[in-house]
C-alpha positions as a printed Julia matrix, in Angstrom:
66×3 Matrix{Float64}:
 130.55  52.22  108.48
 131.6   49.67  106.36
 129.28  47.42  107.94
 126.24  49.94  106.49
 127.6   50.51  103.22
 127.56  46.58  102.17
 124.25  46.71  103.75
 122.95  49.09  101.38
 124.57  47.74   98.65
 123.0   44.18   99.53
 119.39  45.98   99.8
 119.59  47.34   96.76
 121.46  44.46   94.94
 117.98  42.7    96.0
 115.89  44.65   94.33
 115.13  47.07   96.71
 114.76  51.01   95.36
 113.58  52.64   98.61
 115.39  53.15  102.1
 113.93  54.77  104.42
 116.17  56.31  107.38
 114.68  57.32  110.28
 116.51  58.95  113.0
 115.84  58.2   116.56
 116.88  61.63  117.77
 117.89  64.58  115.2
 121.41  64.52  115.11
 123.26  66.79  112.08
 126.68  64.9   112.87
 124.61  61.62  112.03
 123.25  63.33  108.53
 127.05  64.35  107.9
 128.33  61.03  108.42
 125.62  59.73  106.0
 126.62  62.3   103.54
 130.21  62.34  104.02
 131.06  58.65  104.32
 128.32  56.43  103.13
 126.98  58.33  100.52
 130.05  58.21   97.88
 130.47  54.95   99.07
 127.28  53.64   98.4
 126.8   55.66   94.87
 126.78  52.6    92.53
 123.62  52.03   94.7
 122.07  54.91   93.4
 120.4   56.38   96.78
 118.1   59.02   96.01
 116.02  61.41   98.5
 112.8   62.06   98.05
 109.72  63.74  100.44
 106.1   63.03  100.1
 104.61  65.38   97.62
 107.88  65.6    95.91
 109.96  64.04   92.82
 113.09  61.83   93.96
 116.18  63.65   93.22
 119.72  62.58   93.74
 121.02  62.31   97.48
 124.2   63.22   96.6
 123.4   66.12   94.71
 121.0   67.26   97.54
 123.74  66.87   99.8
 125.98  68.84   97.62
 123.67  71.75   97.78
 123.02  72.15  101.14
């Protein structure tokens, strides 16, 4: 876990504003993890979700409401 979070944090330290995760199998436990443990770790990254067709909001606070 740790190993993803500096990841991320690397990415977007780049200048990257996009990540795209794509599951190889649908898995909630591996959404939960991502929520639960990377997420709040990863918020001075400032991850956002987004669809196509829709405005970028806030992963965390998607999270939050679900």
């Amino acid at each position: 876990m740790d190993e993803c979070v500096e990841q991320l944090r690397a990415h977007v330290a780049s200048g990257v504003d996009r990540i795209i995760l794509i599951q190889d199998r649908y898995q909630p436990e591996q959404i939960e993890i991502i929520a639960r443990e990377i997420v709040p770790r990863s918020a001075d990254a400032a991850l956002t979700l987004s669809r196509p067709g829709e405005p970028t909001r806030s992963l965390t606070a998607a999270i939050e409401r679900a």
